[in-house]
Coordinates of N, CA and C in Angstrom, one line a residue:
X1 N -97.8 -74.2 20.5 CA -97.8 -75.5 19.8 C -97.3 -76.7 20.8
X2 N -98.1 -77.7 20.5 CA -97.7 -78.8 21.5 C -96.4 -79.5 21.2
X3 N -95.7 -80.1 22.1 CA -94.4 -80.4 22.0 C -94.6 -82.1 22.7
X4 N -94.8 -83.0 21.7 CA -95.0 -84.3 22.3 C -93.9 -85.0 23.4
X5 N -92.9 -84.5 23.1 CA -91.5 -85.0 23.9 C -91.0 -84.1 25.1
X6 N -92.1 -83.2 25.1 CA -91.7 -82.1 26.4 C -92.0 -82.7 27.5
X7 N -91.1 -82.9 28.6 CA -91.2 -83.5 30.0 C -91.1 -82.6 31.1
X8 N -90.5 -81.4 31.0 CA -90.2 -80.6 31.9 C -89.9 -79.2 31.4
X9 N -90.2 -78.0 32.3 CA -89.7 -76.8 32.0 C -88.7 -76.2 33.1
X10 N -87.7 -75.5 32.9 CA -86.8 -74.8 33.7 C -86.9 -73.4 33.4
X11 N -87.2 -72.5 34.3 CA -87.3 -71.0 34.2 C -86.0 -70.4 34.6
X12 N -85.0 -70.1 33.7 CA -83.7 -69.7 34.1 C -83.9 -68.1 34.6
X13 N -84.6 -67.5 34.3 CA -84.5 -66.1 34.6 C -85.6 -66.0 36.0
X14 N -84.7 -65.0 36.9 CA -85.7 -65.0 38.2 C -86.8 -64.1 38.4
X15 N -87.0 -63.5 37.1 CA -88.3 -62.9 37.0 C -89.7 -63.6 36.4
X16 N -89.2 -64.9 36.1 CA -90.2 -65.9 35.4 C -90.9 -66.7 36.5
X17 N -90.6 -66.8 37.5 CA -91.5 -67.8 38.5 C -92.9 -67.3 38.7
X18 N -93.1 -66.0 38.5 CA -94.5 -65.5 38.4 C -95.3 -66.2 37.6
X19 N -94.9 -66.9 36.5 CA -95.6 -67.6 35.7 C -95.7 -69.1 35.8
X20 N -94.8 -69.6 36.8 CA -94.7 -71.0 36.9 C -96.0 -71.7 37.0
X21 N -96.9 -71.4 37.8 CA -98.2 -72.2 38.0 C -98.9 -71.9 36.9
X22 N -98.9 -71.0 36.0 CA -99.7 -70.9 34.6 C -99.3 -71.9 33.9
X23 N -97.8 -72.2 33.8 CA -97.3 -73.1 32.9 C -97.5 -74.5 33.3
X24 N -97.6 -74.8 34.6 CA -98.0 -76.0 35.2 C -99.4 -76.4 34.8
X25 N -100.3 -75.6 34.9 CA -101.7 -75.8 34.6 C -101.7 -76.1 32.9
X26 N -101.1 -75.2 32.3 CA -101.3 -75.1 30.7 C -100.6 -76.5 30.2
X27 N -99.4 -76.9 30.7 CA -98.8 -78.0 30.0 C -98.5 -79.2 30.6
X28 N -99.1 -79.2 32.0 CA -99.2 -80.6 32.8 C -97.8 -81.3 32.9
X29 N -96.8 -80.6 33.1 CA -95.4 -81.0 33.3 C -94.7 -80.3 34.5
X30 N -93.8 -80.9 35.1 CA -93.0 -80.2 36.0 C -92.4 -79.0 35.6
X31 N -92.6 -77.9 36.4 CA -91.9 -76.5 36.3 C -90.8 -76.3 37.3
X32 N -89.7 -76.0 37.1 CA -88.5 -75.7 37.9 C -88.0 -74.3 37.6
X33 N -87.8 -73.7 38.9 CA -87.3 -72.2 39.0 C -86.4 -72.0 40.1
X34 N -85.8 -70.7 40.3 CA -85.2 -70.4 41.5 C -86.1 -70.5 42.6
X35 N -87.3 -70.5 42.6 CA -87.9 -70.5 43.9 C -87.9 -72.1 44.2
X36 N -88.2 -73.1 43.4 CA -88.1 -74.4 43.7 C -86.7 -74.8 44.1
X37 N -85.7 -74.3 43.7 CA -84.4 -74.6 44.1 C -84.2 -74.1 45.3
X38 N -84.6 -72.7 45.8 CA -84.5 -72.3 47.3 C -85.2 -73.4 48.1
X39 N -86.6 -73.6 47.8 CA -87.4 -74.5 48.8 C -86.7 -75.9 49.0
X40 N -85.9 -76.5 47.8 CA -85.2 -77.5 48.1 C -84.0 -77.7 49.1
X41 N -83.3 -76.4 49.0 CA -82.3 -76.4 49.9 C -82.9 -76.2 51.5
X42 N -83.9 -75.3 51.6 CA -84.4 -74.9 52.8 C -85.2 -76.0 53.4
X43 N -85.9 -77.0 52.6 CA -86.6 -77.9 53.1 C -85.4 -79.1 53.8
X44 N -84.4 -79.0 52.9 CA -83.3 -80.2 53.3 C -82.7 -79.7 54.8
X45 N -83.1 -78.7 55.5 CA -82.5 -78.3 56.6 C -83.8 -78.1 57.8
X46 N -84.8 -78.6 57.3 CA -86.0 -78.5 58.3 C -86.6 -79.8 58.7
X47 N -86.8 -80.0 59.8 CA -87.4 -81.2 60.5 C -88.7 -81.6 59.7
X48 N -88.5 -82.8 59.5 CA -89.7 -83.6 58.7 C -91.0 -84.0 59.8
X49 N -92.0 -83.3 59.9 CA -92.9 -83.7 60.8 C -93.6 -84.9 61.0
X50 N -93.5 -85.8 59.7 CA -94.0 -87.2 59.9 C -93.0 -88.1 60.3
X51 N -91.7 -87.9 60.6 CA -90.9 -88.8 61.2 C -89.7 -88.2 61.5
X52 N -88.7 -88.7 62.0 CA -87.2 -88.1 62.4 C -87.5 -87.5 63.8
X53 N -86.4 -86.7 64.0 CA -86.0 -86.1 65.5 C -87.1 -85.3 66.1
X54 N -88.1 -84.6 65.4 CA -89.1 -83.8 65.7 C -90.4 -84.5 65.6
X55 N -90.5 -85.7 65.2 CA -91.7 -86.4 64.9 C -92.7 -86.0 66.2
X56 N -94.0 -86.0 66.0 CA -95.1 -85.7 66.9 C -94.9 -84.6 67.9
X57 N -93.8 -83.8 67.7 CA -93.9 -82.5 68.6 C -94.6 -81.3 68.0
X58 N -95.2 -80.6 68.8 CA -96.0 -79.5 68.3 C -95.5 -78.7 67.7
X59 N -94.2 -78.3 67.9 CA -93.6 -77.2 67.4 C -93.2 -77.5 65.8
X60 N -93.0 -78.8 65.7 CA -92.8 -79.4 64.2 C -94.0 -79.1 63.5
X61 N -95.1 -79.4 64.2 CA -96.6 -79.6 63.2 C -96.8 -78.0 62.9
X62 N -96.6 -77.1 63.8 CA -96.6 -75.8 63.4 C -96.0 -75.2 62.6
X63 N -94.6 -75.7 62.6 CA -93.4 -75.1 61.7 C -93.9 -75.1 60.1
X64 N -94.8 -76.5 59.9 CA -95.2 -76.8 58.5 C -96.6 -75.8 58.1
X65 N -97.5 -76.4 59.2 CA -98.9 -76.0 59.1 C -99.1 -74.3 59.3
X66 N -98.6 -73.9 60.0 CA -98.6 -72.4 60.5 C -97.6 -71.5 59.6
X67 N -96.6 -72.2 59.0 CA -95.7 -71.6 58.3 C -95.1 -70.4 59.1
X68 N -94.5 -70.7 60.3 CA -93.9 -69.9 60.9 C -92.6 -69.7 60.4
X69 N -92.4 -68.7 59.8 CA -91.1 -68.2 59.2 C -89.7 -68.4 60.1
X70 N -89.9 -67.8 61.1 CA -89.0 -67.3 62.2 C -88.4 -69.0 62.7
X71 N -89.2 -69.7 62.6 CA -88.7 -71.2 62.9 C -88.1 -72.1 61.9
X72 N -88.0 -71.6 60.6 CA -87.7 -72.2 59.3 C -86.2 -71.8 59.1
X73 N -85.6 -72.7 58.5 CA -84.0 -72.3 57.9 C -84.4 -70.7 56.9
X74 N -83.4 -70.2 56.7 CA -83.3 -68.8 55.9 C -82.3 -69.2 54.7
X75 N -82.8 -68.5 53.8 CA -82.0 -68.1 52.4 C -81.2 -66.9 52.2
X76 N -80.3 -66.7 51.8 CA -79.7 -65.5 51.5 C -79.8 -65.3 50.0
X77 N -80.0 -63.7 49.7 CA -80.3 -63.4 48.1 C -79.3 -62.2 47.9
X78 N -78.3 -62.6 46.9 CA -77.6 -61.2 46.5 C -78.2 -60.5 45.7
X79 N -78.3 -59.1 45.6 CA -79.1 -58.6 44.7 C -78.2 -57.5 43.9
X80 N -78.4 -57.2 42.8 CA -77.8 -56.1 41.9 C -78.5 -54.8 42.3
X81 N -77.6 -54.0 42.0 CA -77.8 -52.5 42.5 C -78.8 -51.8 41.6
X82 N -79.9 -52.3 42.0 CA -81.2 -51.9 41.1 C -82.8 -51.9 41.8
X83 N -83.2 -51.1 42.0 CA -84.4 -51.0 42.9 C -85.9 -51.0 42.0
X84 N -86.8 -51.8 42.1 CA -88.1 -51.9 41.5 C -89.0 -52.7 42.1
X85 N -90.4 -52.5 42.1 CA -91.2 -53.1 42.8 C -91.6 -54.5 42.6
X86 N -91.1 -55.5 43.4 CA -91.3 -56.8 42.8 C -92.7 -57.4 43.2
X87 N -93.2 -58.3 42.3 CA -94.6 -58.9 42.6 C -94.3 -60.1 43.0
X88 N -95.5 -60.7 43.7 CA -95.5 -62.0 44.5 C -95.1 -62.9 43.4
X89 N -94.1 -63.7 43.6 CA -93.5 -64.9 42.7 C -92.3 -64.5 42.2
X90 N -91.7 -63.2 42.4 CA -90.7 -62.7 42.0 C -89.5 -63.1 43.1
X91 N -88.2 -63.3 42.7 CA -87.3 -63.7 43.7 C -87.2 -62.7 44.9
X92 N -87.5 -61.4 44.4 CA -86.9 -60.3 45.4 C -88.3 -59.9 46.2
X93 N -89.3 -60.7 46.2 CA -90.4 -60.5 46.9 C -90.7 -61.4 48.1
X94 N -90.4 -60.9 49.3 CA -90.4 -61.8 50.4 C -91.6 -62.8 50.5
X95 N -92.8 -62.4 49.8 CA -93.8 -63.2 50.2 C -93.8 -64.4 48.9
X96 N -92.7 -64.7 48.4 CA -92.5 -65.5 47.4 C -92.1 -67.0 48.2
X97 N -91.8 -66.8 49.4 CA -91.1 -67.7 50.3 C -91.9 -68.1 51.7
X98 N -91.9 -69.5 52.1 CA -92.7 -69.9 53.3 C -91.6 -69.5 54.6
X99 N -90.4 -69.0 54.1 CA -89.3 -69.2 55.1 C -88.8 -67.5 54.8
X100 N -87.8 -67.3 56.1 CA -87.3 -65.9 56.0 C -86.3 -65.9 54.6
X101 N -86.0 -64.6 54.3 CA -85.1 -64.6 53.3 C -84.3 -63.3 53.6
X102 N -82.9 -63.3 53.7 CA -82.0 -62.2 53.7 C -81.4 -61.5 52.5
X103 N -81.8 -60.4 52.0 CA -81.3 -59.6 51.1 C -79.9 -58.9 51.1
X104 N -79.1 -58.8 50.4 CA -77.8 -58.0 50.5 C -77.7 -57.5 49.1
X105 N -77.9 -56.2 48.9 CA -77.3 -55.5 47.5 C -76.1 -55.4 47.4
X106 N -75.5 -55.7 46.2 CA -74.0 -55.5 46.3 C -73.9 -54.1 45.4
X107 N -73.3 -52.9 46.2 CA -73.3 -51.9 45.6 C -72.3 -51.8 44.3
X108 N -73.0 -51.1 43.2 CA -72.3 -51.1 41.9 C -72.4 -52.3 41.0
X109 N -73.0 -53.4 41.4 CA -73.2 -54.6 40.4 C -74.4 -54.3 39.8
X110 N -74.0 -54.2 38.3 CA -75.3 -53.9 37.3 C -75.7 -55.1 36.6
X111 N -76.8 -55.3 36.0 CA -77.2 -56.2 35.2 C -76.3 -56.5 34.1
X112 N -75.6 -55.3 33.7 CA -74.6 -55.4 32.4 C -73.5 -56.1 32.8
X113 N -73.1 -55.9 34.2 CA -71.8 -56.6 34.8 C -72.1 -58.2 34.7
X114 N -73.1 -58.4 35.2 CA -73.8 -59.9 35.2 C -73.6 -60.5 33.9
X115 N -74.4 -59.8 33.0 CA -74.4 -60.4 31.6 C -73.1 -60.5 31.0
X116 N -72.3 -59.7 31.3 CA -70.8 -59.9 30.8 C -70.0 -60.9 31.5
X117 N -70.5 -61.1 32.8 CA -69.6 -61.9 33.5 C -68.3 -61.5 34.2
X118 N -68.2 -59.9 33.9 CA -67.2 -59.2 34.6 C -67.5 -58.2 35.7
X119 N -66.8 -58.1 36.6 CA -67.1 -57.1 37.9 C -65.6 -56.4 37.6
X120 N -65.9 -55.1 38.3 CA -64.6 -54.2 38.5 C -64.1 -54.9 39.9
X121 N -62.7 -54.6 40.2 CA -62.2 -55.1 41.3 C -62.8 -54.5 42.7
X122 N -63.5 -53.4 42.5 CA -64.3 -52.7 43.8 C -65.4 -53.3 43.8
X123 N -66.1 -53.7 42.8 CA -67.4 -54.4 42.9 C -67.4 -55.9 43.4
X124 N -66.3 -56.5 43.0 CA -65.9 -57.9 43.1 C -65.4 -58.1 44.8
X125 N -64.8 -57.1 45.3 CA -64.5 -57.0 46.8 C -65.9 -57.0 47.6
X126 N -66.8 -55.8 47.1 CA -68.1 -55.9 47.7 C -69.0 -57.1 47.6
X127 N -68.9 -57.8 46.7 CA -69.7 -59.0 46.3 C -69.1 -60.1 47.3
X128 N -67.9 -60.2 47.2 CA -67.2 -61.2 48.3 C -67.9 -60.9 49.8
X129 N -67.9 -59.5 50.1 CA -68.2 -59.0 51.4 C -69.7 -59.3 51.8
X130 N -70.7 -59.2 50.8 CA -71.9 -59.5 51.0 C -72.2 -61.1 51.0
X131 N -71.2 -62.0 50.5 CA -71.4 -63.3 50.4 C -71.1 -63.6 52.0
X132 N -70.0 -62.9 52.6 CA -69.7 -63.5 53.9 C -70.6 -62.9 54.8
X133 N -71.2 -61.5 54.7 CA -72.4 -61.4 55.6 C -73.6 -62.2 55.6
X134 N -73.9 -62.8 54.4 CA -75.0 -63.8 54.3 C -74.6 -65.0 55.1
X135 N -73.3 -65.7 54.9 CA -72.8 -66.8 55.6 C -72.8 -66.4 57.2
X136 N -72.6 -65.2 57.6 CA -72.5 -65.1 59.0 C -73.7 -65.0 59.7
X137 N -74.7 -64.7 58.9 CA -76.3 -64.8 59.5 C -76.7 -66.1 59.6
X138 N -76.0 -67.2 59.1 CA -76.5 -68.7 59.2 C -77.6 -69.0 58.3
X139 N -77.5 -68.4 57.0 CA -78.5 -68.8 56.2 C -78.3 -70.3 55.6
X140 N -79.2 -71.1 55.1 CA -78.9 -72.3 54.5 C -78.3 -72.4 53.2
X141 N -78.5 -71.4 52.4 CA -78.0 -71.4 51.3 C -77.9 -70.1 50.7
X142 N -77.3 -69.7 49.3 CA -77.0 -68.2 48.9 C -77.5 -68.5 47.3
X143 N -78.1 -67.8 47.0 CA -78.5 -67.4 45.5 C -78.4 -66.0 45.0
X144 N -78.7 -65.6 44.0 CA -78.7 -64.4 43.5 C -80.0 -63.7 42.6
X145 N -80.3 -62.8 42.6 CA -81.6 -62.2 41.9 C -81.4 -62.0 40.4
X146 N -80.3 -62.6 39.5 CA -80.2 -62.3 38.2 C -79.3 -63.6 37.9
X147 N -80.2 -64.2 37.0 CA -79.7 -65.6 36.4 C -78.2 -65.4 35.9
X148 N -77.7 -64.2 35.4 CA -76.5 -64.4 34.9 C -75.3 -64.2 36.0
X149 N -75.8 -64.3 37.5 CA -74.9 -64.4 38.3 C -74.1 -66.0 38.4
X150 N -74.7 -66.6 37.5 CA -74.1 -68.1 37.2 C -72.6 -67.7 36.9
X151 N -72.2 -66.6 36.5 CA -71.0 -66.4 35.9 C -70.0 -66.4 37.3
X152 N -70.7 -65.9 38.6 CA -70.0 -65.8 39.7 C -70.1 -66.8 40.7
X153 N -70.8 -68.0 40.1 CA -71.0 -68.9 41.0 C -69.6 -69.5 41.8
X154 N -68.5 -69.8 41.0 CA -67.3 -70.3 41.6 C -67.0 -69.0 42.5
X155 N -66.8 -67.8 42.4 CA -66.4 -66.9 43.2 C -67.0 -66.9 44.5
X156 N -68.3 -67.0 44.5 CA -69.3 -67.1 45.7 C -68.6 -68.3 46.3
X157 N -68.5 -69.6 45.9 CA -68.4 -70.8 46.5 C -66.9 -70.7 47.2
X158 N -66.1 -70.0 46.7 CA -64.6 -69.6 47.5 C -64.9 -69.0 48.8
X159 N -66.1 -68.5 49.2 CA -66.0 -67.5 50.3 C -67.1 -68.0 51.2
X160 N -67.7 -69.3 51.0 CA -68.7 -70.0 52.1 C -68.7 -71.3 52.0
X161 N -69.1 -71.9 53.0 CA -69.2 -73.3 52.9 C -70.7 -73.7 52.8
X162 N -71.5 -72.8 52.5 CA -73.0 -73.0 52.5 C -73.2 -73.3 51.0
X163 N -74.3 -74.0 50.4 CA -74.6 -74.2 49.2 C -74.8 -72.9 48.5
X164 N -74.2 -72.8 47.4 CA -74.4 -71.8 46.6 C -75.2 -72.2 45.2
X165 N -76.0 -71.3 44.7 CA -76.9 -71.8 43.3 C -77.2 -70.3 42.8
X166 N -76.1 -69.9 41.8 CA -76.6 -68.7 41.4 C -77.4 -68.3 40.4
X167 N -77.9 -69.7 39.9 CA -78.9 -69.7 38.9 C -79.6 -71.0 38.9
X168 N -81.1 -70.7 38.4 CA -81.9 -71.9 38.4 C -81.4 -73.1 37.8
X169 N -80.4 -72.8 36.9 CA -79.7 -73.9 36.0 C -79.2 -75.0 36.9
X170 N -78.6 -74.6 38.2 CA -78.0 -75.2 39.1 C -78.6 -76.7 39.1
X171 N -80.1 -76.6 39.0 CA -80.9 -77.9 39.5 C -81.1 -78.7 38.3
X172 N -80.3 -78.3 37.1 CA -80.8 -79.0 35.7 C -80.2 -80.4 35.8
X173 N -79.2 -80.8 36.3 CA -78.6 -82.1 36.1 C -79.8 -83.1 37.0
X174 N -80.1 -82.8 37.9 CA -81.2 -83.3 38.7 C -82.5 -83.8 37.8
X175 N -82.8 -82.5 37.2 CA -84.1 -82.8 36.3 C -83.6 -83.8 35.3
X176 N -82.5 -83.6 34.7 CA -82.3 -84.3 33.4 C -82.3 -85.9 33.5
X177 N -81.7 -86.2 34.7 CA -81.4 -87.7 35.0 C -82.8 -88.4 35.1
X178 N -83.8 -87.7 35.3 CA -85.0 -88.3 35.3 C -85.9 -88.6 34.0
X179 N -85.1 -88.0 32.9 CA -85.7 -88.5 31.5 C -84.9 -89.1 30.6
X180 N -85.5 -89.8 29.5 CA -84.6 -90.3 28.5 C -83.9 -89.2 27.7
X181 N -82.8 -89.4 27.1 CA -82.0 -88.5 26.1 C -82.8 -87.8 25.0
X182 N -84.0 -88.8 24.7 CA -84.5 -88.3 23.4 C -85.6 -87.3 24.1
X183 N -86.1 -87.1 25.2 CA -87.2 -86.2 25.5 C -86.4 -84.8 25.9
X184 N -87.5 -84.0 25.9 CA -87.2 -82.7 25.8 C -87.4 -81.7 27.2
X185 N -86.3 -81.0 27.5 CA -86.7 -79.9 28.7 C -86.6 -78.6 28.1
X186 N -87.6 -77.8 28.3 CA -87.8 -76.4 27.8 C -87.0 -75.5 28.9
X187 N -86.0 -74.5 28.4 CA -85.4 -73.6 29.2 C -85.9 -72.5 28.8
X188 N -86.7 -71.5 29.6 CA -87.2 -70.3 29.5 C -86.1 -69.1 30.1
X189 N -85.8 -68.2 29.3 CA -85.0 -67.2 29.7 C -85.8 -65.8 29.4
X190 N -85.1 -64.8 30.0 CA -85.9 -63.4 30.0 C -85.2 -62.8 28.8
X191 N -84.0 -63.1 28.4 CA -82.9 -62.2 27.6 C -82.4 -63.1 26.5
X192 N -83.3 -63.8 25.9 CA -82.5 -64.9 24.8 C -81.9 -66.0 25.3
X193 N -81.0 -66.6 24.5 CA -80.5 -68.0 25.0 C -79.4 -67.6 25.8
X194 N -79.2 -68.4 27.0 CA -78.2 -68.5 28.0 C -76.8 -68.3 27.0
X195 N -75.6 -67.5 27.7 CA -74.4 -67.7 26.8 C -73.5 -68.7 26.8
X196 N -74.2 -70.0 26.3 CA -73.3 -71.1 26.3 C -71.9 -71.1 25.9
X197 N -71.8 -70.2 25.1 CA -70.3 -70.1 24.3 C -69.7 -69.3 25.0
X198 N -69.8 -68.6 26.1 CA -69.0 -67.9 26.9 C -68.0 -68.6 27.8
X199 N -66.6 -68.6 27.8 CA -65.7 -69.5 28.4 C -66.1 -69.5 29.9
X200 N -66.3 -68.3 30.5 CA -66.3 -68.2 31.9 C -67.6 -69.0 32.3
X201 N -68.8 -68.6 31.6 CA -69.9 -69.3 32.0 C -70.0 -70.6 31.7
X202 N -69.1 -71.1 30.6 CA -69.2 -72.5 30.3 C -68.4 -73.3 31.4
X203 N -67.5 -72.7 32.1 CA -66.9 -73.5 33.1 C -67.5 -73.9 34.3
X204 N -68.6 -73.1 34.5 CA -69.4 -73.2 35.6 C -70.8 -73.9 35.1
X205 N -71.1 -74.2 33.8 CA -72.4 -74.8 33.4 C -72.2 -75.6 32.3
X206 N -71.2 -75.8 31.9 CA -71.0 -76.7 30.9 C -71.6 -78.1 30.9
X207 N -71.4 -78.8 32.0 CA -72.1 -80.1 32.2 C -73.5 -80.0 32.1
X208 N -74.1 -78.6 32.6 CA -75.7 -78.7 32.6 C -76.1 -78.6 31.0
X209 N -75.6 -77.8 30.3 CA -75.8 -77.7 29.0 C -75.7 -79.1 28.2
X210 N -74.4 -79.7 28.3 CA -74.2 -81.0 27.9 C -75.2 -82.0 28.0
X211 N -75.8 -81.8 29.4 CA -76.9 -83.1 29.4 C -78.2 -82.9 28.7
X212 N -78.4 -81.6 28.2 CA -79.7 -81.2 27.5 C -79.4 -81.0 25.9
X213 N -78.2 -81.2 25.3 CA -78.0 -80.8 24.3 C -78.2 -82.1 23.2

């Protein structure tokens, strides 16, 4: 059905970016997801070939035109302890990015834990360790392969000075400021409505939801 006030779409689930281009073509509105957020962070650390420090240099040209991943900043991705064959467009498929990504599985971290927002002490210790590992690799930012990792946004932030964006929802404030309060932004999830009533989730994202209420 047509939504005359729909101005943008945000795909909260990390498995939905595969469908982003289809939505862009069908609805003719901006579509944001975890990949666009990772691109945003990565590009903020990359020389612009049109001006700036590397203007006119051959290496800068090839960095963009040849998509030399090794010359680009990298993103770190925390993974739940689950193995599956990801398709291009999925956050866990390296081909979804024009730059290198470093994956670190958190042993024992399940989808159910992420959904509940609670880790066992052992898993939490491993989670912190993997954040530190990615930080030590020099990544430009750290994200996760499950949108419910938004529960652990504050925890990850405590252990790195790099940008942390555990959910595509992190870009929602930047999206909403571009539209009138009467206009609509659709949020697509893979598992129903995001748990906005959860106290822990709300501490991390209450302002995000308030902007679109």
